Amino acid sequence: MEKFSYNKTDRRKVTTLRLQEMKTNKEKIAALTAYDAVIAKIFDEAGIDLILVGDSLGNVVQGLDTTIPVTLDQVIYHTKAVMNGVKRAMVVADMPFMTYQISSEDAFFNAGRLMKEAGAAAVKLEGGEIIAEKVRVMTESGIPVMGHLGLTPQSIHRFGSYRTRGTNKEEADKIKKDAKVLEEAGAFAIVLEKIPYQLAQEITDSLYIPTIGIGAGPYCDGQILVYTDMLGLTTEFTPRFVRHYARLREIISDGVSHYLEDVKDNEFPNLDESY
Ligand code: KIV
């Protein structure tokens, strides 16, 4: 696969324009989720291009089984926290279930809150043709929109499982059409989740805007993962698209056990650590 030597000292702020330039230059977009300032600051300083305050915060932060109960106020709260840690990365806030489906006015108002109150640079919505009008209204009014196709977790109760999407012709054609419609409506990028890599490649090649894959193979213009999966904080979720780049669960557990022993044995604090 083609290697791109990227400039690690490039501290230019990441914008929709910069993402577009990255696609043109074949520089991959590296994205992760984050939900608080401490983690966001580490990712930003490491050079991550895009941080998504995903409604996956329902799973990660709140311990829920689905993202459905997540509220707009909760995403605003976490986006504000992330913004406090970030200087360079583009921060995108997820629009939770029922905050954009009802009407264009409602969707526009709620997206506006994510930008005005939380400071997000863009919002992300799940769906294709069905949300195209909302994407158009928002984009024309200055709100950059990222689409999300393939496996769309907010529709879990409609599909009944988190299986791979686009594995039959009808579903694949629909995803391709939705991607085109989103681009035409003004979306600046599209997340492709859990679809065959050939389909993701075809969509990526057919679009002017970048695609960001999660479980969609290596030919997307960028990649995103939920950070707790990729850093090994959650170990029970093991789909094949998650690579563990660290084993934070073990590191934290060891550190906490050591601290606990020291407190019980009266080894912590010592007098040098006291006033
Ligand atoms: O909510 C989220 O974290 C997401 C990513 C999985 C793309 O939508």
XYZ file of N, CA and C and ligand atoms in Angstrom:
833
model
N 0.838 -1.209 0.000
C 0.000 0.000 0.000
C 0.873 1.260 0.000
N 0.375 2.300 -0.689
C 1.136 3.541 -0.830
C 1.419 4.169 0.539
N 2.692 4.616 0.748
C 3.034 5.258 2.024
C 3.105 6.764 1.814
N 2.559 7.502 2.772
C 2.615 8.958 2.673
C 3.481 9.433 3.827
N 4.549 10.208 3.539
C 5.356 10.683 4.664
C 4.782 12.031 5.100
N 4.090 12.022 6.228
C 3.430 13.254 6.667
C 4.321 14.063 7.589
N 4.065 15.346 7.619
C 4.886 16.274 8.382
C 4.335 16.379 9.809
N 5.074 15.741 10.758
C 4.580 15.696 12.135
C 4.560 17.068 12.801
N 5.312 18.007 12.231
C 5.372 19.331 12.863
C 4.323 20.287 12.289
N 3.509 19.778 11.375
C 2.454 20.617 10.785
C 1.393 20.898 11.848
N 1.374 22.111 12.365
C 0.429 22.453 13.439
C -0.709 23.337 12.916
N -0.888 23.324 11.577
C -2.018 24.081 11.017
C -3.317 23.524 11.552
N -4.239 24.401 11.853
C -5.534 23.958 12.362
C -6.263 23.134 11.295
N -6.900 22.071 11.723
C -7.602 21.218 10.758
C -9.015 21.775 10.533
N -9.319 22.001 9.265
C -10.621 22.545 8.864
C -11.207 21.632 7.789
N -12.419 21.936 7.345
C -13.014 21.147 6.258
C -12.137 21.254 5.002
N -11.583 22.434 4.794
C -10.728 22.670 3.624
C -9.470 21.811 3.679
N -8.897 21.757 4.878
C -7.673 20.962 5.091
C -7.964 19.467 4.873
N -9.133 18.992 5.308
C -9.491 17.582 5.099
C -9.604 17.288 3.608
N -10.172 18.247 2.896
C -10.308 18.099 1.450
C -8.934 18.030 0.790
N -8.037 18.898 1.270
C -6.663 18.930 0.747
C -5.963 17.594 1.027
N -6.252 17.022 2.206
C -5.642 15.732 2.553
C -6.102 14.644 1.584
N -7.385 14.669 1.248
C -7.883 13.675 0.271
C -7.153 13.859 -1.062
N -7.069 15.095 -1.510
C -6.419 15.373 -2.793
C -4.965 14.909 -2.778
N -4.274 15.145 -1.651
C -2.848 14.790 -1.554
C -2.622 13.343 -1.155
N -3.703 12.590 -0.997
C -3.638 11.185 -0.560
C -2.980 11.047 0.814
N -3.158 12.069 1.671
C -2.708 11.968 3.061
C -3.884 11.468 3.879
N -3.714 10.365 4.579
C -4.839 9.774 5.325
C -5.221 10.649 6.522
N -6.506 10.672 6.802
C -7.040 11.426 7.936
C -7.107 10.481 9.141
N -6.463 10.883 10.241
C -6.477 10.035 11.446
C -7.440 10.646 12.458
N -8.486 9.905 12.785
C -9.519 10.422 13.691
C -9.752 9.454 14.848
N -10.152 10.008 15.982
C -10.505 9.197 17.153
C -11.689 9.859 17.848
N -12.397 9.114 18.653
C -13.411 9.731 19.512
C -12.719 10.225 20.781
N -13.340 11.194 21.448
C -12.905 11.612 22.793
C -14.115 12.241 23.458
N -14.083 12.249 24.796
C -15.259 12.747 25.524
C -14.887 13.711 26.654
N -13.568 13.926 26.853
C -13.159 14.842 27.935
C -11.871 15.560 27.561
N -11.527 16.574 28.364
C -10.398 17.453 28.030
C -9.043 16.753 28.146
N -8.869 15.917 29.173
C -7.560 15.279 29.404
C -7.178 14.413 28.206
N -8.089 13.567 27.786
C -7.833 12.657 26.662
C -7.711 13.450 25.358
N -8.598 14.422 25.173
C -8.573 15.210 23.927
C -7.232 15.935 23.779
N -6.695 16.437 24.888
C -5.412 17.161 24.845
C -4.279 16.211 24.417
N -4.296 15.005 24.949
C -3.259 14.022 24.570
C -3.356 13.726 23.069
N -4.561 13.501 22.585
C -4.753 13.177 21.156
C -4.339 14.357 20.277
N -4.730 15.554 20.697
C -4.428 16.757 19.919
C -2.915 16.955 19.841
N -2.253 16.798 20.978
C -0.796 16.993 20.999
C -0.072 15.904 20.201
N -0.692 14.725 20.106
C -0.083 13.631 19.323
C -0.274 13.859 17.822
N -1.174 14.795 17.466
C -1.338 15.126 16.050
C -2.576 14.550 15.385
N -3.501 14.010 16.183
C -4.752 13.480 15.597
C -5.466 14.626 14.850
N -5.974 14.315 13.650
C -6.555 15.360 12.796
C -7.972 15.739 13.207
N -8.739 14.737 13.589
C -10.163 15.003 13.843
C -10.605 14.246 15.094
N -11.297 14.950 15.974
C -11.829 14.312 17.184
C -13.348 14.352 17.104
N -13.954 13.176 17.245
C -15.413 13.084 17.237
C -15.908 12.894 18.659
N -16.770 13.817 19.095
C -17.466 13.585 20.367
C -18.695 12.771 19.978
N -18.493 11.466 19.930
C -19.522 10.555 19.418
C -20.621 10.329 20.442
N -21.794 9.951 19.914
C -22.838 9.552 20.873
C -22.489 8.180 21.457
N -21.360 7.598 20.995
C -20.814 6.413 21.665
C -20.491 6.729 23.120
N -20.566 8.007 23.507
C -20.381 8.347 24.922
C -21.443 7.636 25.762
N -22.554 7.280 25.130
C -23.582 6.506 25.835
C -23.032 5.152 26.268
N -22.272 4.500 25.366
C -21.664 3.207 25.699
C -20.454 3.400 26.620
N -19.574 4.332 26.209
C -18.268 4.455 26.861
C -18.363 5.110 28.241
N -19.042 6.264 28.301
C -19.063 7.038 29.544
C -20.212 6.588 30.452
N -21.357 6.281 29.822
C -22.549 6.004 30.627
C -22.804 4.519 30.838
N -22.073 3.652 30.120
C -22.248 2.208 30.303
C -23.551 1.671 29.742
N -24.116 2.358 28.733
C -25.390 1.914 28.152
C -25.145 0.873 27.050
N -26.202 0.136 26.699
C -26.104 -0.856 25.620
C -26.239 -0.233 24.243
N -26.965 0.901 24.159
C -27.147 1.564 22.857
C -26.889 3.061 23.039
N -26.857 3.764 21.876
C -26.621 5.212 21.927
C -27.946 5.988 21.967
N -29.044 5.259 21.905
C -30.359 5.905 21.760
C -30.701 6.907 22.887
N -30.411 6.584 24.159
C -30.825 7.540 25.207
C -29.968 8.808 25.320
N -28.867 8.882 24.599
C -27.968 10.045 24.743
C -28.710 11.330 24.351
N -28.512 12.397 25.139
C -29.235 13.646 24.884
C -28.303 14.708 24.283
N -28.939 15.729 23.710
C -28.171 16.834 23.127
C -27.362 17.540 24.222
N -27.967 17.747 25.390
C -27.255 18.426 26.475
C -26.019 17.643 26.917
N -26.111 16.322 26.863
C -24.939 15.510 27.233
C -23.828 15.677 26.196
N -24.190 15.692 24.912
C -23.146 15.878 23.880
C -22.554 17.288 24.003
N -23.388 18.274 24.317
C -22.884 19.645 24.498
C -21.879 19.677 25.652
N -22.228 19.054 26.751
C -21.357 19.010 27.936
C -19.989 18.408 27.591
N -20.004 17.257 26.902
C -18.743 16.574 26.586
C -17.960 17.318 25.496
N -18.676 17.941 24.569
C -17.975 18.688 23.506
C -17.252 19.891 24.109
N -17.918 20.568 25.046
C -17.268 21.718 25.726
C -15.981 21.258 26.394
N -16.050 20.117 27.072
C -14.869 19.583 27.772
C -13.758 19.288 26.768
N -14.104 18.634 25.665
C -13.110 18.296 24.635
C -12.487 19.571 24.064
N -13.327 20.569 23.803
C -12.834 21.824 23.231
C -11.772 22.457 24.138
N -11.925 22.276 25.459
C -10.960 22.852 26.392
C -9.572 22.213 26.279
N -9.500 21.013 25.669
C -8.203 20.337 25.551
C -7.579 20.445 24.174
N -8.311 21.022 23.215
C -7.874 20.943 21.815
C -7.438 22.289 21.240
N -6.298 22.258 20.535
C -5.845 23.489 19.852
C -5.882 23.330 18.337
N -5.544 22.124 17.839
C -5.356 21.950 16.401
C -6.423 21.097 15.716
N -6.806 20.011 16.339
C -7.716 19.050 15.679
C -9.074 19.679 15.400
N -9.744 19.155 14.376
C -11.117 19.578 14.120
C -12.030 18.767 15.041
N -12.906 19.458 15.759
C -13.807 18.753 16.686
C -15.214 18.690 16.083
N -15.705 17.463 15.923
C -17.031 17.222 15.354
C -17.916 16.643 16.460
N -19.121 17.187 16.599
C -20.049 16.691 17.637
C -21.168 15.878 16.982
N -21.467 14.744 17.570
C -22.537 13.873 17.064
C -23.900 14.453 17.440
N -24.848 14.341 16.524
C -26.222 14.722 16.866
C -26.951 13.460 17.328
N -27.420 13.445 18.577
C -28.065 12.237 19.097
C -29.404 11.945 18.425
N -29.849 10.716 18.604
C -31.136 10.243 18.092
C -32.256 11.213 18.491
N -33.107 11.556 17.516
C -34.272 12.429 17.701
C -33.934 13.920 17.817
N -32.668 14.283 17.557
C -32.357 15.716 17.604
C -32.274 16.303 16.193
N -32.427 15.433 15.159
C -32.377 15.950 13.777
C -33.406 15.298 12.862
N -34.128 14.305 13.364
C -35.067 13.580 12.494
C -36.405 14.288 12.311
N -36.817 15.109 13.277
C -38.203 15.607 13.275
C -38.470 16.620 12.158
N -37.639 17.649 12.075
C -37.837 18.657 11.026
C -36.509 19.367 10.756
N -36.445 20.044 9.618
C -35.220 20.771 9.275
C -34.955 21.888 10.289
N -36.035 22.553 10.745
C -35.886 23.664 11.708
C -35.268 23.142 13.003
N -35.831 22.009 13.476
C -35.373 21.391 14.713
C -33.893 20.975 14.577
N -33.581 20.326 13.444
C -32.216 19.853 13.205
C -31.246 21.039 13.169
N -31.642 22.094 12.482
C -30.810 23.284 12.338
C -30.579 23.944 13.707
N -31.642 24.071 14.492
C -31.547 24.683 15.816
C -30.608 23.872 16.726
N -30.783 22.551 16.718
C -29.961 21.698 17.591
C -28.495 21.679 17.154
N -28.282 21.648 15.836
C -26.903 21.693 15.329
C -26.259 23.020 15.722
N -27.057 24.086 15.660
C -26.568 25.415 16.049
C -26.126 25.442 17.509
N -26.857 24.754 18.354
C -26.469 24.699 19.784
C -25.103 24.017 19.947
N -24.879 22.955 19.147
C -23.595 22.242 19.255
C -22.436 23.145 18.844
N -22.710 24.059 17.917
C -21.645 24.980 17.508
C -21.556 26.177 18.458
N -22.671 26.810 18.749
C -22.664 28.041 19.562
C -22.331 27.785 21.030
N -22.987 26.800 21.627
C -22.801 26.558 23.072
C -21.578 25.699 23.360
N -21.343 24.692 22.461
C -20.261 23.744 22.765
C -18.973 24.077 22.029
N -19.073 24.809 20.925
C -17.861 25.200 20.194
C -17.420 24.214 19.132
N -18.282 23.230 18.792
C -17.906 22.258 17.752
C -17.716 22.970 16.419
N -16.836 22.397 15.584
C -16.602 22.974 14.254
C -17.550 22.375 13.230
N -18.191 21.258 13.582
C -19.092 20.576 12.650
C -19.937 19.585 13.429
N -20.969 19.068 12.765
C -21.829 18.060 13.410
C -21.870 16.813 12.526
N -22.216 15.678 13.152
C -22.354 14.428 12.396
C -23.768 13.883 12.582
N -24.342 13.415 11.459
C -25.704 12.860 11.456
C -25.677 11.480 10.803
N -26.487 10.575 11.285
C -26.594 9.253 10.657
C -27.707 9.263 9.605
N -27.455 8.582 8.457
C -28.505 8.437 7.443
C -28.117 9.068 6.118
N -28.913 8.744 5.058
C -28.618 9.250 3.722
C -29.714 10.147 3.198
N -30.366 9.675 2.122
C -31.411 10.437 1.444
C -32.419 11.065 2.413
N -32.772 10.299 3.444
C -33.822 10.728 4.367
C -33.459 12.017 5.138
N -32.145 12.279 5.270
C -31.738 13.486 6.011
C -31.121 14.547 5.080
N -31.173 14.280 3.760
C -30.464 15.153 2.805
C -30.916 16.612 2.898
N -32.216 16.835 3.045
C -32.732 18.203 3.093
C -32.170 18.939 4.327
N -32.069 18.200 5.430
C -31.526 18.817 6.654
C -30.048 19.169 6.468
N -29.342 18.280 5.792
C -27.911 18.529 5.529
C -27.772 19.785 4.664
N -28.652 19.922 3.679
C -28.594 21.078 2.773
C -28.860 22.376 3.543
N -29.899 22.360 4.372
C -30.250 23.567 5.148
C -29.087 23.966 6.060
N -28.543 22.996 6.744
C -27.447 23.302 7.683
C -26.223 23.815 6.938
N -25.849 23.106 5.872
C -24.639 23.484 5.141
C -24.770 24.895 4.584
N -25.924 25.177 3.998
C -26.109 26.508 3.392
C -26.104 27.605 4.450
N -26.424 27.229 5.687
C -26.442 28.237 6.761
C -25.132 28.271 7.532
N -24.130 27.545 7.051
C -22.805 27.658 7.677
C -22.480 26.595 8.692
N -23.256 25.538 8.740
C -22.955 24.440 9.674
C -22.404 23.255 8.872
N -21.106 22.960 8.995
C -20.555 21.825 8.252
C -21.102 20.499 8.794
N -21.487 19.622 7.866
C -22.102 18.354 8.270
C -21.283 17.164 7.771
N -21.049 16.247 8.685
C -20.422 14.967 8.338
C -21.521 13.910 8.307
N -21.563 13.115 7.238
C -22.558 12.050 7.157
C -22.058 10.778 7.823
N -22.931 9.797 7.950
C -22.577 8.511 8.574
C -23.463 7.437 7.949
N -22.839 6.531 7.170
C -23.585 5.488 6.453
C -23.038 4.106 6.792
N -23.786 3.090 6.357
C -23.393 1.715 6.661
C -24.087 1.304 7.935
N -23.322 0.803 8.881
C -23.907 0.508 10.200
C -24.151 1.830 10.917
N -25.409 2.108 11.193
C -25.769 3.353 11.876
C -26.388 2.970 13.230
N -25.598 3.073 14.313
C -26.030 2.514 15.599
C -27.360 3.068 16.123
N -27.737 4.287 15.698
C -29.026 4.812 16.184
C -30.215 4.024 15.609
N -29.989 3.235 14.543
C -31.076 2.439 13.947
C -31.049 0.987 14.433
N -30.388 0.729 15.530
C -30.217 -0.645 16.002
C -31.555 -1.380 16.151
N -32.580 -0.683 16.617
C -33.855 -1.386 16.829
C -34.568 -1.677 15.510
N -34.226 -0.941 14.446
C -34.812 -1.221 13.142
C -34.156 -2.463 12.532
N -32.829 -2.560 12.667
C -32.110 -3.669 12.025
C -31.977 -4.887 12.939
N -32.003 -4.650 14.240
C -31.968 -5.761 15.195
C -30.606 -6.372 15.431
N -29.557 -5.866 14.744
C -28.215 -6.393 15.025
C -27.167 -5.404 14.497
N -25.933 -5.613 14.945
C -24.822 -4.768 14.500
C -24.046 -5.463 13.371
N -24.745 -6.262 12.536
C -24.077 -6.995 11.452
C -23.506 -6.017 10.402
N -22.592 -6.551 9.577
C -22.010 -5.772 8.481
C -23.112 -5.353 7.511
N -23.062 -4.109 7.049
C -24.066 -3.608 6.097
C -23.483 -3.617 4.676
N -24.374 -3.607 3.681
C -23.941 -3.507 2.287
C -23.363 -4.791 1.739
N -23.755 -5.915 2.312
C -23.212 -7.198 1.838
C -24.069 -7.783 0.708
N -25.276 -7.239 0.506
C -26.047 -7.664 -0.680
C -26.201 -6.453 -1.610
N -26.544 -6.739 -2.877
C -26.539 -5.696 -3.907
C -27.488 -4.546 -3.560
N -28.659 -4.909 -3.070
C -29.663 -3.878 -2.786
C -29.154 -2.893 -1.716
N -28.572 -3.468 -0.669
C -28.065 -2.613 0.415
C -26.851 -1.802 -0.053
N -25.979 -2.462 -0.836
C -24.771 -1.773 -1.328
C -25.167 -0.608 -2.237
N -26.142 -0.842 -3.135
C -26.590 0.222 -4.042
C -27.175 1.393 -3.270
N -27.901 1.059 -2.216
C -28.535 2.116 -1.399
C -27.448 2.959 -0.704
N -26.437 2.305 -0.178
C -25.361 3.046 0.513
C -24.615 3.941 -0.491
N -24.368 3.402 -1.690
C -23.681 4.204 -2.725
C -24.508 5.437 -3.086
N -25.826 5.213 -3.272
C -26.709 6.313 -3.636
C -26.755 7.353 -2.500
N -26.882 6.860 -1.265
C -26.929 7.773 -0.108
C -25.662 8.623 -0.029
N -24.526 8.014 -0.318
C -23.258 8.751 -0.245
C -23.254 9.898 -1.258
N -23.713 9.615 -2.459
C -23.784 10.652 -3.511
C -24.744 11.764 -3.096
N -25.900 11.357 -2.567
C -26.918 12.340 -2.163
C -26.365 13.250 -1.051
N -25.642 12.651 -0.105
C -25.072 13.463 0.988
C -24.050 14.449 0.446
N -23.218 13.971 -0.471
C -22.221 14.874 -1.075
C -22.931 16.037 -1.778
N -23.963 15.698 -2.557
C -24.691 16.736 -3.302
C -25.395 17.714 -2.353
N -25.804 17.223 -1.189
C -26.487 18.087 -0.214
C -25.503 18.997 0.518
N -24.196 18.705 0.381
C -23.199 19.606 0.950
C -22.357 19.027 2.073
N -22.529 17.739 2.407
C -21.709 17.151 3.483
C -20.230 17.301 3.130
N -19.398 17.524 4.166
C -17.962 17.730 3.879
C -17.157 16.437 4.015
N -17.775 15.401 4.594
C -17.115 14.099 4.747
C -18.187 13.082 5.140
N -17.858 11.803 4.980
C -18.828 10.755 5.363
C -18.099 9.638 6.109
N -18.624 9.281 7.281
C -18.141 8.096 7.997
C -18.796 6.877 7.357
N -17.998 5.861 7.040
C -18.516 4.597 6.521
C -18.243 3.539 7.576
N -19.299 2.990 8.152
C -19.104 2.039 9.257
C -19.490 0.624 8.851
N -18.571 -0.291 9.101
C -18.788 -1.738 8.970
C -19.442 -2.134 7.642
N -18.767 -1.831 6.558
C -19.211 -2.273 5.231
C -18.023 -2.961 4.555
N -18.257 -3.803 3.532
C -17.143 -4.470 2.868
C -16.149 -3.455 2.289
N -14.868 -3.804 2.334
C -13.854 -2.825 1.918
C -13.958 -2.457 0.439
N -14.458 -3.415 -0.383
C -14.590 -3.113 -1.821
C -15.647 -2.028 -2.039
N -16.720 -2.120 -1.267
C -17.789 -1.118 -1.368
C -17.274 0.248 -0.886
N -16.526 0.229 0.225
C -15.965 1.482 0.754
C -15.005 2.109 -0.257
N -14.239 1.259 -0.928
C -13.285 1.765 -1.926
C -14.039 2.399 -3.104
N -15.085 1.721 -3.542
C -15.862 2.238 -4.671
C -16.470 3.597 -4.313
N -17.016 3.694 -3.109
C -17.624 4.964 -2.675
C -16.549 6.050 -2.566
N -15.431 5.695 -1.956
C -14.331 6.657 -1.776
C -13.866 7.200 -3.129
N -13.710 6.311 -4.092
C -13.237 6.727 -5.419
C -14.272 7.572 -6.163
N -15.543 7.373 -5.813
C -16.592 8.076 -6.569
C -16.917 9.456 -5.979
N -16.385 9.730 -4.793
C -16.731 10.997 -4.131
C -15.602 12.002 -4.206
N -15.986 13.256 -4.199
C -15.024 14.351 -4.120
C -14.639 14.567 -2.648
N -15.615 14.393 -1.742
C -15.362 14.603 -0.303
C -14.724 13.345 0.311
N -13.980 13.520 1.433
C -13.326 12.367 2.050
C -14.287 11.407 2.757
N -13.904 10.127 2.755
C -14.611 9.127 3.559
C -13.715 8.766 4.738
N -14.342 8.496 5.872
C -13.592 8.089 7.069
C -14.184 6.759 7.522
N -13.360 5.727 7.497
C -13.880 4.387 7.735
C -13.716 3.917 9.166
N -14.658 3.082 9.575
C -14.533 2.319 10.830
C -15.060 0.931 10.475
N -14.164 -0.029 10.387
C -14.563 -1.347 9.914
C -14.929 -1.314 8.445
N -14.301 -0.443 7.666
C -14.623 -0.321 6.241
C -13.365 -0.471 5.380
N -12.320 -1.056 5.949
C -11.128 -1.381 5.167
C -10.172 -0.228 4.941
N -9.071 -0.538 4.240
C -7.950 0.410 4.150
C -8.060 1.475 3.057
N -9.097 1.414 2.220
C -9.117 2.321 1.062
C -9.928 3.595 1.290
N -10.422 3.785 2.508
C -11.110 5.049 2.826
C -10.053 6.151 2.909
N -10.499 7.412 2.899
C -9.541 8.525 2.977
C -9.020 8.724 4.401
N -9.697 8.147 5.368
C -9.246 8.260 6.747
C -9.812 7.127 7.570
N -9.406 7.076 8.829
C -9.886 6.033 9.740
C -10.297 6.667 11.058
N -11.314 6.070 11.680
C -11.701 6.494 13.023
C -11.936 5.249 13.874
N -11.595 5.335 15.159
C -11.931 4.270 16.109
C -12.415 4.917 17.398
N -13.199 4.165 18.143
C -13.589 4.600 19.492
C -12.348 4.395 20.371
N -11.895 5.469 21.036
C -10.560 5.405 21.638
C -10.427 4.353 22.736
N -11.508 4.093 23.450
C -11.416 3.120 24.551
C -11.208 1.700 24.015
N -11.696 1.448 22.794
C -11.458 0.141 22.164
C -10.007 0.056 21.716
N -9.554 1.107 21.038
C -8.251 1.072 20.395
C -7.082 1.132 21.409
N -7.346 1.713 22.569
C -6.294 1.756 23.592
C -6.453 0.640 24.626
N -7.371 -0.274 24.387
C -7.491 -1.453 25.250
C -8.061 -1.164 26.627
N -8.926 -0.141 26.723
C -9.613 0.104 28.005
C -10.814 -0.818 28.116
N -11.494 -1.021 26.974
C -12.598 -1.973 26.930
C -12.051 -3.227 26.265
N -12.208 -4.354 26.886
C -11.631 -5.578 26.313
C -12.711 -6.569 25.888
N -13.944 -6.304 26.286
C -15.006 -7.269 25.959
C -15.554 -7.073 24.542
N -15.276 -5.879 23.922
C -15.753 -5.582 22.571
C -14.617 -5.877 21.591
N -14.743 -6.971 20.832
C -13.592 -7.385 20.021
C -13.940 -7.642 18.541
N -14.544 -6.681 17.859
C -14.761 -6.895 16.429
C -13.408 -6.887 15.708
N -13.358 -7.496 14.505
C -12.056 -7.627 13.842
C -11.450 -6.294 13.422
N -12.274 -5.234 13.327
C -11.715 -3.948 12.874
C -11.018 -3.156 13.970
N -11.080 -3.636 15.209
C -10.394 -2.905 16.291
C -8.993 -3.481 16.486
N -7.988 -2.637 16.300
C -6.626 -3.049 16.647
C -6.274 -2.391 17.985
N -5.681 -3.172 18.894
C -5.305 -2.608 20.203
C -3.903 -2.021 20.124
N -3.813 -0.699 20.288
C -2.520 -0.024 20.233
C -1.913 0.142 21.621
N -2.657 -0.212 22.658
C -2.134 -0.170 24.029
C -3.030 -1.068 24.871
N -2.542 -1.372 26.069
C -3.347 -2.194 26.987
C -3.619 -1.395 28.250
N -4.382 -0.319 28.087
C -4.580 0.602 29.213
C -5.320 -0.037 30.381
N -6.193 -0.984 30.103
C -6.945 -1.614 31.193
C -5.975 -2.282 32.170
N -4.981 -3.004 31.612
C -4.000 -3.689 32.462
C -3.140 -2.681 33.209
N -2.720 -1.636 32.493
C -1.845 -0.628 33.117
C -2.573 0.049 34.284
N -3.845 0.420 34.049
C -4.617 1.094 35.104
C -4.849 0.147 36.279
N -5.198 -1.091 35.962
C -5.489 -2.056 37.010
C -4.240 -2.304 37.876
N -3.072 -2.444 37.222
C -1.819 -2.641 37.971
C -1.526 -1.444 38.864
N -1.693 -0.240 38.297
C -1.423 0.979 39.061
C -2.340 1.087 40.272
N -3.606 0.791 40.087
C -4.576 0.902 41.177
C -4.277 -0.153 42.264
N -3.906 -1.374 41.849
C -3.591 -2.428 42.833
C -2.382 -2.026 43.670
N -1.399 -1.428 42.976
C -0.180 -1.003 43.663
C -0.506 0.095 44.696
N -1.304 1.068 44.268
C -1.730 2.166 45.157
C -2.477 1.598 46.368
N -3.394 0.673 46.096
C -4.212 0.080 47.162
C -3.323 -0.612 48.213
N -2.339 -1.383 47.695
C -1.405 -2.077 48.604
C -0.647 -1.070 49.449
N -0.144 -0.006 48.801
C 0.644 1.005 49.517
C -0.174 1.685 50.599
N -1.447 2.006 50.307
C -2.296 2.661 51.307
C -2.539 1.700 52.463
N -2.874 0.446 52.164
C -3.170 -0.553 53.211
C -1.945 -0.806 54.081
N -0.745 -0.807 53.432
C 0.496 -1.104 54.171
C 1.109 0.140 54.808
N 0.385 1.241 54.719
C 0.888 2.510 55.248
C 2.203 2.954 54.586
N 2.348 2.626 53.304
C 3.538 3.011 52.529
C 3.302 4.315 51.781
N 2.075 4.710 51.676
C 1.733 5.962 50.982
C 0.761 6.738 51.843
N 0.993 8.033 52.051
C 2.166 8.806 51.620
C 3.313 8.674 52.619
N 4.545 8.950 52.162
C 5.653 9.036 53.117
C 5.818 10.506 53.531
N 6.824 10.775 54.354
C 6.935 12.145 54.881
C 7.355 13.147 53.807
N 8.111 12.671 52.774
C 8.482 13.564 51.664
C 7.265 13.988 50.861
N 6.237 13.198 50.945
C 5.009 13.505 50.201
C 3.997 14.219 51.105
N 4.487 14.682 52.262
C 3.584 15.350 53.222
C 4.043 16.780 53.475
N 3.212 17.583 54.135
C 3.560 18.988 54.449
C 3.827 19.168 55.922
O -20.465 7.670 18.079
C -19.384 7.325 17.585
O -18.361 7.144 18.264
C -19.330 7.132 16.144
C -18.091 6.511 15.588
C -18.149 5.057 15.804
C -17.885 6.851 14.161
O -20.259 7.419 15.458
